[in-house]
GROMACS .gro file of N, CA and C in nm:
model
  498
    1MET      N    1  12.726 -15.412  -3.182
    1MET     CA    2  12.745 -15.314  -3.288
    1MET      C    3  12.621 -15.226  -3.303
    2ARG      N    4  12.504 -15.288  -3.301
    2ARG     CA    5  12.379 -15.214  -3.313
    2ARG      C    6  12.358 -15.119  -3.196
    3LYS      N    7  12.395 -15.166  -3.079
    3LYS     CA    8  12.378 -15.087  -2.958
    3LYS      C    9  12.469 -14.963  -2.964
    4ALA      N   10  12.591 -14.980  -3.012
    4ALA     CA   11  12.685 -14.869  -3.024
    4ALA      C   12  12.634 -14.765  -3.124
    5LEU      N   13  12.579 -14.810  -3.235
    5LEU     CA   14  12.523 -14.716  -3.333
    5LEU      C   15  12.404 -14.641  -3.277
    6MET      N   16  12.323 -14.709  -3.199
    6MET     CA   17  12.207 -14.646  -3.136
    6MET      C   18  12.253 -14.537  -3.038
    7ILE      N   19  12.354 -14.565  -2.960
    7ILE     CA   20  12.406 -14.467  -2.864
    7ILE      C   21  12.464 -14.346  -2.937
    8VAL      N   22  12.540 -14.370  -3.044
    8VAL     CA   23  12.597 -14.261  -3.124
    8VAL      C   24  12.485 -14.177  -3.185
    9ALA      N   25  12.381 -14.239  -3.235
    9ALA     CA   26  12.269 -14.167  -3.295
    9ALA      C   27  12.196 -14.082  -3.191
   10ILE      N   28  12.178 -14.135  -3.072
   10ILE     CA   29  12.111 -14.059  -2.966
   10ILE      C   30  12.196 -13.939  -2.924
   11ILE      N   31  12.325 -13.959  -2.908
   11ILE     CA   32  12.414 -13.850  -2.871
   11ILE      C   33  12.415 -13.743  -2.979
   12ALA      N   34  12.422 -13.784  -3.106
   12ALA     CA   35  12.420 -13.689  -3.218
   12ALA      C   36  12.289 -13.610  -3.219
   13ALA      N   37  12.177 -13.678  -3.193
   13ALA     CA   38  12.047 -13.610  -3.190
   13ALA      C   39  12.041 -13.509  -3.075
   14LEU      N   40  12.095 -13.546  -2.960
   14LEU     CA   41  12.096 -13.454  -2.845
   14LEU      C   42  12.184 -13.332  -2.874
   15LEU      N   43  12.299 -13.353  -2.935
   15LEU     CA   44  12.386 -13.241  -2.970
   15LEU      C   45  12.322 -13.149  -3.073
   16LEU      N   46  12.255 -13.207  -3.170
   16LEU     CA   47  12.185 -13.128  -3.271
   16LEU      C   48  12.071 -13.048  -3.207
   17ALA      N   49  11.998 -13.109  -3.117
   17ALA     CA   50  11.890 -13.039  -3.047
   17ALA      C   51  11.945 -12.925  -2.962
   18ALA      N   52  12.055 -12.948  -2.893
   18ALA     CA   53  12.117 -12.843  -2.811
   18ALA      C   54  12.165 -12.728  -2.898
   19TYR      N   55  12.227 -12.760  -3.011
   19TYR     CA   56  12.274 -12.657  -3.104
   19TYR      C   57  12.157 -12.573  -3.156
   20CYS      N   58  12.050 -12.639  -3.199
   20CYS     CA   59  11.931 -12.568  -3.250
   20CYS      C   60  11.869 -12.480  -3.142
   21TYR      N   61  11.862 -12.531  -3.019
   21TYR     CA   62  11.806 -12.453  -2.909
   21TYR      C   63  11.890 -12.328  -2.883
   22LEU      N   64  12.023 -12.345  -2.879
   22LEU     CA   65  12.110 -12.231  -2.852
   22LEU      C   66  12.104 -12.127  -2.964
   23LYS      N   67  12.095 -12.171  -3.089
   23LYS     CA   68  12.086 -12.077  -3.200
   23LYS      C   69  11.952 -12.004  -3.201
   24ALA      N   70  11.846 -12.072  -3.160
   24ALA     CA   71  11.712 -12.012  -3.159
   24ALA      C   72  11.689 -11.922  -3.039
   25ASN      N   73  11.768 -11.936  -2.934
   25ASN     CA   74  11.751 -11.859  -2.810
   25ASN      C   75  11.881 -11.790  -2.772
   26PRO      N   76  11.918 -11.685  -2.844
   26PRO     CA   77  12.044 -11.617  -2.811
   26PRO      C   78  12.041 -11.560  -2.670
   27PRO      N   79  12.152 -11.568  -2.596
   27PRO     CA   80  12.153 -11.530  -2.455
   27PRO      C   81  12.172 -11.380  -2.428
   28LEU      N   82  12.220 -11.305  -2.526
   28LEU     CA   83  12.246 -11.163  -2.502
   28LEU      C   84  12.116 -11.083  -2.505
   29THR      N   85  12.097 -11.001  -2.403
   29THR     CA   86  11.989 -10.904  -2.406
   29THR      C   87  12.053 -10.768  -2.420
   30ALA      N   88  12.003 -10.689  -2.514
   30ALA     CA   89  12.060 -10.558  -2.541
   30ALA      C   90  11.950 -10.463  -2.581
   31GLY      N   91  11.962 -10.340  -2.536
   31GLY     CA   92  11.866 -10.238  -2.573
   31GLY      C   93  11.926 -10.101  -2.558
   32ALA      N   94  11.894 -10.013  -2.654
   32ALA     CA   95  11.942  -9.876  -2.648
   32ALA      C   96  11.879  -9.808  -2.527
   33SER      N   97  11.960  -9.761  -2.435
   33SER     CA   98  11.911  -9.705  -2.310
   33SER      C   99  11.908  -9.553  -2.309
   34SER      N  100  12.012  -9.493  -2.364
   34SER     CA  101  12.024  -9.348  -2.356
   34SER      C  102  12.117  -9.301  -2.466
   35SER      N  103  12.108  -9.171  -2.494
   35SER     CA  104  12.199  -9.112  -2.591
   35SER      C  105  12.204  -8.963  -2.571
   36THR      N  106  12.302  -8.901  -2.635
   36THR     CA  107  12.303  -8.756  -2.639
   36THR      C  108  12.197  -8.713  -2.739
   37SER      N  109  12.160  -8.587  -2.740
   37SER     CA  110  12.050  -8.541  -2.826
   37SER      C  111  12.079  -8.562  -2.975
   38ASP      N  112  12.205  -8.558  -3.014
   38ASP     CA  113  12.239  -8.579  -3.156
   38ASP      C  114  12.267  -8.726  -3.189
   39ARG      N  115  12.254  -8.813  -3.091
   39ARG     CA  116  12.276  -8.958  -3.104
   39ARG      C  117  12.415  -8.992  -3.158
   40LYS      N  118  12.514  -8.914  -3.120
   40LYS     CA  119  12.652  -8.946  -3.155
   40LYS      C  120  12.721  -9.019  -3.041
   41VAL      N  121  12.657  -9.022  -2.926
   41VAL     CA  122  12.700  -9.102  -2.811
   41VAL      C  123  12.581  -9.189  -2.773
   42MET      N  124  12.602  -9.319  -2.766
   42MET     CA  125  12.493  -9.413  -2.739
   42MET      C  126  12.531  -9.501  -2.621
   43LEU      N  127  12.432  -9.527  -2.537
   43LEU     CA  128  12.448  -9.618  -2.425
   43LEU      C  129  12.354  -9.736  -2.449
   44VAL      N  130  12.409  -9.856  -2.455
   44VAL     CA  131  12.332  -9.978  -2.482
   44VAL      C  132  12.347 -10.072  -2.363
   45SER      N  133  12.237 -10.095  -2.291
   45SER     CA  134  12.239 -10.189  -2.179
   45SER      C  135  12.255 -10.329  -2.233
   46ILE      N  136  12.343 -10.408  -2.172
   46ILE     CA  137  12.366 -10.545  -2.216
   46ILE      C  138  12.368 -10.638  -2.095
   47GLY      N  139  12.337 -10.764  -2.119
   47GLY     CA  140  12.343 -10.863  -2.013
   47GLY      C  141  12.328 -11.003  -2.069
   48ASN      N  142  12.347 -11.100  -1.983
   48ASN     CA  143  12.345 -11.241  -2.020
   48ASN      C  144  12.227 -11.309  -1.951
   49LYS      N  145  12.128 -11.351  -2.032
   49LYS     CA  146  12.015 -11.424  -1.977
   49LYS      C  147  12.037 -11.576  -1.982
   50GLY      N  148  12.151 -11.617  -2.033
   50GLY     CA  149  12.186 -11.758  -2.037
   50GLY      C  150  12.210 -11.810  -1.896
   51SER      N  151  12.210 -11.942  -1.883
   51SER     CA  152  12.222 -11.999  -1.749
   51SER      C  153  12.350 -12.080  -1.726
   52ILE      N  154  12.432 -12.098  -1.830
   52ILE     CA  155  12.548 -12.186  -1.808
   52ILE      C  156  12.683 -12.132  -1.852
   53GLY      N  157  12.689 -12.018  -1.916
   53GLY     CA  158  12.820 -11.970  -1.960
   53GLY      C  159  12.822 -11.820  -1.977
   54SER      N  160  12.941 -11.765  -1.989
   54SER     CA  161  12.954 -11.621  -2.006
   54SER      C  162  12.956 -11.584  -2.154
   55ILE      N  163  12.933 -11.456  -2.180
   55ILE     CA  164  12.930 -11.401  -2.315
   55ILE      C  165  13.055 -11.317  -2.335
   56GLU      N  166  13.119 -11.335  -2.450
   56GLU     CA  167  13.233 -11.253  -2.488
   56GLU      C  168  13.193 -11.167  -2.608
   57ILE      N  169  13.200 -11.036  -2.593
   57ILE     CA  170  13.171 -10.946  -2.704
   57ILE      C  171  13.291 -10.948  -2.797
   58ILE      N  172  13.266 -10.974  -2.925
   58ILE     CA  173  13.374 -10.982  -3.024
   58ILE      C  174  13.393 -10.849  -3.095
   59LYS      N  175  13.281 -10.790  -3.140
   59LYS     CA  176  13.289 -10.669  -3.221
   59LYS      C  177  13.160 -10.591  -3.210
   60VAL      N  178  13.171 -10.459  -3.221
   60VAL     CA  179  13.054 -10.372  -3.223
   60VAL      C  180  13.064 -10.284  -3.348
   61LEU      N  181  12.957 -10.281  -3.425
   61LEU     CA  182  12.950 -10.198  -3.544
   61LEU      C  183  12.830 -10.104  -3.533
   62ILE      N  184  12.836  -9.992  -3.601
   62ILE     CA  185  12.722  -9.900  -3.605
   62ILE      C  186  12.676  -9.883  -3.750
   63ASN      N  187  12.550  -9.850  -3.765
   63ASN     CA  188  12.492  -9.821  -3.897
   63ASN      C  189  12.528  -9.929  -4.000
   64LYS      N  190  12.508 -10.052  -3.961
   64LYS     CA  191  12.526 -10.173  -4.042
   64LYS      C  192  12.670 -10.222  -4.053
   65SER      N  193  12.767 -10.131  -4.080
   65SER     CA  194  12.902 -10.185  -4.104
   65SER      C  195  13.017 -10.096  -4.059
   66ALA      N  196  12.989  -9.982  -3.999
   66ALA     CA  197  13.097  -9.889  -3.960
   66ALA      C  198  13.152  -9.923  -3.822
   67VAL      N  199  13.282  -9.913  -3.808
   67VAL     CA  200  13.347  -9.931  -3.678
   67VAL      C  201  13.340  -9.797  -3.607
   68PRO      N  202  13.283  -9.792  -3.485
   68PRO     CA  203  13.273  -9.664  -3.415
   68PRO      C  204  13.409  -9.611  -3.370
   69ASP      N  205  13.415  -9.478  -3.350
   69ASP     CA  206  13.539  -9.414  -3.304
   69ASP      C  207  13.578  -9.463  -3.165
   70PHE      N  208  13.478  -9.485  -3.079
   70PHE     CA  209  13.503  -9.524  -2.940
   70PHE      C  210  13.397  -9.625  -2.900
   71VAL      N  211  13.439  -9.737  -2.846
   71VAL     CA  212  13.345  -9.835  -2.791
   71VAL      C  213  13.410  -9.904  -2.671
   72LYS      N  214  13.342  -9.898  -2.559
   72LYS     CA  215  13.390  -9.960  -2.436
   72LYS      C  216  13.270 -10.019  -2.362
   73ILE      N  217  13.299 -10.108  -2.269
   73ILE     CA  218  13.195 -10.162  -2.182
   73ILE      C  219  13.205 -10.092  -2.047
   74GLN      N  220  13.093 -10.033  -2.005
   74GLN     CA  221  13.087  -9.976  -1.871
   74GLN      C  222  13.048 -10.086  -1.775
   75VAL      N  223  13.119 -10.096  -1.666
   75VAL     CA  224  13.088 -10.191  -1.560
   75VAL      C  225  13.051 -10.106  -1.439
   76SER      N  226  12.930 -10.128  -1.387
   76SER     CA  227  12.883 -10.044  -1.278
   76SER      C  228  12.799 -10.127  -1.182
   77ASP      N  229  12.729 -10.058  -1.093
   77ASP     CA  230  12.634 -10.122  -1.004
   77ASP      C  231  12.510 -10.033  -0.995
   78HIS      N  232  12.408 -10.081  -0.927
   78HIS     CA  233  12.281 -10.010  -0.923
   78HIS      C  234  12.290  -9.875  -0.852
   79THR      N  235  12.379  -9.861  -0.758
   79THR     CA  236  12.388  -9.735  -0.684
   79THR      C  237  12.450  -9.625  -0.768
   80LYS      N  238  12.539  -9.660  -0.860
   80LYS     CA  239  12.607  -9.560  -0.942
   80LYS      C  240  12.541  -9.540  -1.078
   81GLY      N  241  12.496  -9.648  -1.141
   81GLY     CA  242  12.437  -9.637  -1.275
   81GLY      C  243  12.542  -9.616  -1.381
   82PHE      N  244  12.500  -9.558  -1.494
   82PHE     CA  245  12.588  -9.538  -1.609
   82PHE      C  246  12.596  -9.390  -1.643
   83ILE      N  247  12.692  -9.356  -1.728
   83ILE     CA  248  12.704  -9.221  -1.780
   83ILE      C  249  12.703  -9.228  -1.932
   84ALA      N  250  12.627  -9.139  -1.994
   84ALA     CA  251  12.627  -9.123  -2.140
   84ALA      C  252  12.669  -8.980  -2.165
   85SER      N  253  12.795  -8.960  -2.200
   85SER     CA  254  12.849  -8.825  -2.213
   85SER      C  255  12.938  -8.816  -2.334
   86ASP      N  256  12.935  -8.700  -2.397
   86ASP     CA  257  13.027  -8.677  -2.508
   86ASP      C  258  13.154  -8.607  -2.459
   87GLN      N  259  13.167  -8.593  -2.330
   87GLN     CA  260  13.286  -8.532  -2.271
   87GLN      C  261  13.390  -8.641  -2.241
   88MET      N  262  13.501  -8.637  -2.309
   88MET     CA  263  13.605  -8.739  -2.288
   88MET      C  264  13.655  -8.740  -2.144
   89ASP      N  265  13.663  -8.622  -2.080
   89ASP     CA  266  13.711  -8.617  -1.942
   89ASP      C  267  13.622  -8.697  -1.850
   90ALA      N  268  13.491  -8.693  -1.872
   90ALA     CA  269  13.398  -8.767  -1.786
   90ALA      C  270  13.422  -8.917  -1.800
   91ARG      N  271  13.456  -8.960  -1.921
   91ARG     CA  272  13.478  -9.103  -1.942
   91ARG      C  273  13.615  -9.147  -1.892
   92GLN      N  274  13.714  -9.059  -1.900
   92GLN     CA  275  13.849  -9.100  -1.865
   92GLN      C  276  13.882  -9.081  -1.717
   93PHE      N  277  13.830  -8.977  -1.656
   93PHE     CA  278  13.874  -8.944  -1.521
   93PHE      C  279  13.764  -8.953  -1.415
   94GLY      N  280  13.645  -8.985  -1.456
   94GLY     CA  281  13.535  -8.992  -1.360
   94GLY      C  282  13.540  -9.119  -1.278
   95THR      N  283  13.437  -9.140  -1.204
   95THR     CA  284  13.430  -9.258  -1.118
   95THR      C  285  13.369  -9.377  -1.191
   96TYR      N  286  13.352  -9.364  -1.320
   96TYR     CA  287  13.293  -9.472  -1.399
   96TYR      C  288  13.402  -9.561  -1.457
   97THR      N  289  13.372  -9.689  -1.467
   97THR     CA  290  13.471  -9.786  -1.514
   97THR      C  291  13.441  -9.824  -1.658
   98PHE      N  292  13.536  -9.799  -1.747
   98PHE     CA  293  13.526  -9.833  -1.888
   98PHE      C  294  13.633  -9.937  -1.919
   99LYS      N  295  13.591 -10.046  -1.982
   99LYS     CA  296  13.686 -10.152  -2.015
   99LYS      C  297  13.674 -10.186  -2.163
  100GLY      N  298  13.782 -10.241  -2.217
  100GLY     CA  299  13.781 -10.285  -2.356
  100GLY      C  300  13.689 -10.405  -2.375
  101LEU      N  301  13.645 -10.425  -2.498
  101LEU     CA  302  13.552 -10.535  -2.528
  101LEU      C  303  13.606 -10.670  -2.484
  102HIS      N  304  13.736 -10.690  -2.501
  102HIS     CA  305  13.795 -10.821  -2.470
  102HIS      C  306  13.838 -10.834  -2.324
  103GLU      N  307  13.817 -10.729  -2.246
  103GLU     CA  308  13.854 -10.733  -2.104
  103GLU      C  309  13.740 -10.783  -2.016
  104VAL      N  310  13.619 -10.786  -2.070
  104VAL     CA  311  13.501 -10.818  -1.989
  104VAL      C  312  13.423 -10.931  -2.056
  105SER      N  313  13.382 -11.028  -1.976
  105SER     CA  314  13.285 -11.126  -2.023
  105SER      C  315  13.163 -11.112  -1.934
  106LEU      N  316  13.047 -11.123  -1.995
  106LEU     CA  317  12.921 -11.104  -1.922
  106LEU      C  318  12.881 -11.235  -1.855
  107PRO      N  319  12.881 -11.239  -1.721
  107PRO     CA  320  12.843 -11.363  -1.653
  107PRO      C  321  12.692 -11.386  -1.659
  108THR      N  322  12.652 -11.505  -1.622
  108THR     CA  323  12.508 -11.537  -1.617
  108THR      C  324  12.441 -11.450  -1.511
  109GLY      N  325  12.311 -11.431  -1.527
  109GLY     CA  326  12.235 -11.354  -1.429
  109GLY      C  327  12.251 -11.204  -1.440
  110THR      N  328  12.297 -11.155  -1.555
  110THR     CA  329  12.315 -11.011  -1.571
  110THR      C  330  12.215 -10.951  -1.670
  111ASP      N  331  12.108 -11.021  -1.697
  111ASP     CA  332  12.001 -10.971  -1.784
  111ASP      C  333  11.949 -10.840  -1.725
  112PRO      N  334  11.948 -10.730  -1.802
  112PRO     CA  335  11.901 -10.602  -1.748
  112PRO      C  336  11.760 -10.608  -1.688
  113GLN      N  337  11.668 -10.682  -1.749
  113GLN     CA  338  11.533 -10.691  -1.693
  113GLN      C  339  11.536 -10.764  -1.558
  114GLY      N  340  11.616 -10.865  -1.546
  114GLY     CA  341  11.631 -10.935  -1.418
  114GLY      C  342  11.689 -10.843  -1.312
  115GLN      N  343  11.781 -10.757  -1.353
  115GLN     CA  344  11.840 -10.661  -1.259
  115GLN      C  345  11.736 -10.559  -1.213
  116ILE      N  346  11.652 -10.515  -1.305
  116ILE     CA  347  11.544 -10.421  -1.270
  116ILE      C  348  11.448 -10.487  -1.172
  117ASP      N  349  11.414 -10.613  -1.198
  117ASP     CA  350  11.325 -10.686  -1.107
  117ASP      C  351  11.385 -10.697  -0.967
  118LYS      N  352  11.516 -10.720  -0.960
  118LYS     CA  353  11.583 -10.727  -0.829
  118LYS      C  354  11.574 -10.593  -0.757
  119MET      N  355  11.586 -10.485  -0.832
  119MET     CA  356  11.576 -10.353  -0.770
  119MET      C  357  11.435 -10.329  -0.717
  120LYS      N  358  11.335 -10.367  -0.796
  120LYS     CA  359  11.196 -10.350  -0.753
  120LYS      C  360  11.167 -10.429  -0.627
  121ASP      N  361  11.223 -10.549  -0.619
  121ASP     CA  362  11.203 -10.636  -0.503
  121ASP      C  363  11.297 -10.600  -0.387
  122ARG      N  364  11.378 -10.498  -0.406
  122ARG     CA  365  11.476 -10.453  -0.306
  122ARG      C  366  11.576 -10.562  -0.268
  123LYS      N  367  11.613 -10.641  -0.368
  123LYS     CA  368  11.711 -10.747  -0.346
  123LYS      C  369  11.845 -10.717  -0.413
  124ALA      N  370  11.853 -10.604  -0.481
  124ALA     CA  371  11.977 -10.567  -0.550
  124ALA      C  372  12.080 -10.518  -0.449
  125THR      N  373  12.205 -10.554  -0.475
  125THR     CA  374  12.315 -10.510  -0.389
  125THR      C  375  12.422 -10.446  -0.476
  126ALA      N  376  12.517 -10.382  -0.412
  126ALA     CA  377  12.629 -10.321  -0.485
  126ALA      C  378  12.716 -10.428  -0.550
  127ALA      N  379  12.705 -10.551  -0.506
  127ALA     CA  380  12.782 -10.660  -0.567
  127ALA      C  381  12.724 -10.703  -0.701
  128ASP      N  382  12.598 -10.669  -0.728
  128ASP     CA  383  12.534 -10.702  -0.855
  128ASP      C  384  12.587 -10.605  -0.961
  129LYS      N  385  12.663 -10.656  -1.055
  129LYS     CA  386  12.721 -10.572  -1.159
  129LYS      C  387  12.621 -10.555  -1.274
  130ILE      N  388  12.622 -10.435  -1.331
  130ILE     CA  389  12.542 -10.406  -1.450
  130ILE      C  390  12.638 -10.362  -1.560
  131TYR      N  391  12.599 -10.384  -1.685
  131TYR     CA  392  12.688 -10.361  -1.797
  131TYR      C  393  12.618 -10.282  -1.906
  132ALA      N  394  12.695 -10.196  -1.975
  132ALA     CA  395  12.643 -10.120  -2.089
  132ALA      C  396  12.758 -10.091  -2.185
  133LEU      N  397  12.725 -10.087  -2.312
  133LEU     CA  398  12.821 -10.044  -2.412
  133LEU      C  399  12.811  -9.893  -2.426
  134THR      N  400  12.924  -9.826  -2.426
  134THR     CA  401  12.929  -9.684  -2.456
  134THR      C  402  12.991  -9.671  -2.594
  135ILE      N  403  12.917  -9.610  -2.685
  135ILE     CA  404  12.959  -9.602  -2.824
  135ILE      C  405  12.957  -9.455  -2.866
  136THR      N  406  13.066  -9.409  -2.926
  136THR     CA  407  13.076  -9.271  -2.971
  136THR      C  408  13.126  -9.270  -3.115
  137ASP      N  409  13.067  -9.181  -3.196
  137ASP     CA  410  13.112  -9.167  -3.333
  137ASP      C  411  13.078  -9.028  -3.384
  138GLU      N  412  13.140  -8.988  -3.494
  138GLU     CA  413  13.108  -8.860  -3.556
  138GLU      C  414  12.974  -8.866  -3.628
  139LEU      N  415  12.932  -8.987  -3.668
  139LEU     CA  416  12.804  -9.006  -3.737
  139LEU      C  417  12.693  -9.023  -3.635
  140THR      N  418  12.572  -8.990  -3.674
  140THR     CA  419  12.455  -9.021  -3.592
  140THR      C  420  12.438  -9.171  -3.592
  141ILE      N  421  12.420  -9.230  -3.476
  141ILE     CA  422  12.412  -9.376  -3.464
  141ILE      C  423  12.267  -9.420  -3.483
  142GLU      N  424  12.241  -9.492  -3.593
  142GLU     CA  425  12.106  -9.540  -3.626
  142GLU      C  426  12.083  -9.683  -3.577
  143THR      N  427  12.186  -9.767  -3.593
  143THR     CA  428  12.178  -9.906  -3.547
  143THR      C  429  12.310  -9.945  -3.481
  144VAL      N  430  12.300 -10.043  -3.392
  144VAL     CA  431  12.418 -10.099  -3.327
  144VAL      C  432  12.414 -10.249  -3.347
  145THR      N  433  12.521 -10.305  -3.403
  145THR     CA  434  12.532 -10.449  -3.424
  145THR      C  435  12.638 -10.503  -3.329
  146ILE      N  436  12.599 -10.604  -3.252
  146ILE     CA  437  12.690 -10.664  -3.155
  146ILE      C  438  12.717 -10.808  -3.197
  147ARG      N  439  12.844 -10.840  -3.219
  147ARG     CA  440  12.884 -10.978  -3.248
  147ARG      C  441  12.945 -11.034  -3.121
  148TYR      N  442  12.902 -11.156  -3.084
  148TYR     CA  443  12.949 -11.212  -2.958
  148TYR      C  444  12.957 -11.363  -2.965
  149ARG      N  445  13.027 -11.420  -2.866
  149ARG     CA  446  13.046 -11.565  -2.859
  149ARG      C  447  12.989 -11.617  -2.727
  150TYR      N  448  12.917 -11.729  -2.737
  150TYR     CA  449  12.858 -11.794  -2.619
  150TYR      C  450  12.867 -11.944  -2.640
  151LEU      N  451  12.929 -12.014  -2.549
  151LEU     CA  452  12.948 -12.160  -2.555
  151LEU      C  453  13.005 -12.204  -2.690
  152GLY      N  454  13.099 -12.127  -2.741
  152GLY     CA  455  13.166 -12.162  -2.865
  152GLY      C  456  13.090 -12.125  -2.992
  153LEU      N  457  12.968 -12.076  -2.979
  153LEU     CA  458  12.889 -12.035  -3.095
  153LEU      C  459  12.896 -11.883  -3.111
  154THR      N  460  12.894 -11.837  -3.235
  154THR     CA  461  12.898 -11.694  -3.262
  154THR      C  462  12.758 -11.645  -3.299
  155TYR      N  463  12.720 -11.531  -3.242
  155TYR     CA  464  12.590 -11.470  -3.264
  155TYR      C  465  12.608 -11.326  -3.310
  156GLU      N  466  12.499 -11.271  -3.364
  156GLU     CA  467  12.498 -11.130  -3.400
  156GLU      C  468  12.360 -11.074  -3.368
  157THR      N  469  12.357 -10.961  -3.299
  157THR     CA  470  12.232 -10.894  -3.263
  157THR      C  471  12.241 -10.750  -3.311
  158THR      N  472  12.137 -10.704  -3.379
  158THR     CA  473  12.131 -10.565  -3.424
  158THR      C  474  12.013 -10.498  -3.358
  159ILE      N  475  12.038 -10.381  -3.300
  159ILE     CA  476  11.930 -10.305  -3.238
  159ILE      C  477  11.922 -10.168  -3.304
  160SER      N  478  11.801 -10.118  -3.312
  160SER     CA  479  11.776  -9.987  -3.369
  160SER      C  480  11.774  -9.882  -3.258
  161THR      N  481  11.812  -9.763  -3.291
  161THR     CA  482  11.808  -9.654  -3.194
  161THR      C  483  11.690  -9.560  -3.222
  162ASP      N  484  11.597  -9.604  -3.306
  162ASP     CA  485  11.483  -9.519  -3.343
  162ASP      C  486  11.402  -9.470  -3.224
  163ARG      N  487  11.384  -9.555  -3.124
  163ARG     CA  488  11.300  -9.515  -3.011
  163ARG      C  489  11.362  -9.403  -2.929
  164LEU      N  490  11.490  -9.374  -2.952
  164LEU     CA  491  11.556  -9.267  -2.879
  164LEU      C  492  11.553  -9.134  -2.954
  165LYS      N  493  11.492  -9.132  -3.075
  165LYS     CA  494  11.483  -9.006  -3.150
  165LYS      C  495  11.399  -8.907  -3.075
  166LEU      N  496  11.443  -8.783  -3.078
  166LEU     CA  497  11.370  -8.675  -3.009
  166LEU      C  498  11.265  -8.615  -3.099
   0.00000   0.00000   0.00000
């Protein structure tokens, strides 16, 4: 009986430690990459620095609580890059791939900084996918809040677009 309680206590402690570690080290990396001059179209590079599971984007909000008019995930590669355009035709008919939030999960190894390092080392290939959120609204976008799920836990990350001010 004592041995069984000891095993249960150790397992509970390990689960608690894993939960605390995951909450303290969110896997999503995100940063405002580009925008139009009026900041009504925003491009946010995203990726997964986690090592064991994919990330599912649940919701994207702007300016603390507003739902943007348009939000999609661009899926691209290093040779093509991304597009930040306020022209709907460029987004709908161009060679760029836009997917709904629930259509894409970010696999491990897609951290934007890791991708940049691969490019510097000349190890990047067209098979290496890169991801960005394209967000459009009538309002100037000051902040972007991303809610996402990783290993069953829900996270929220807010980034400022201040560094993109002209």
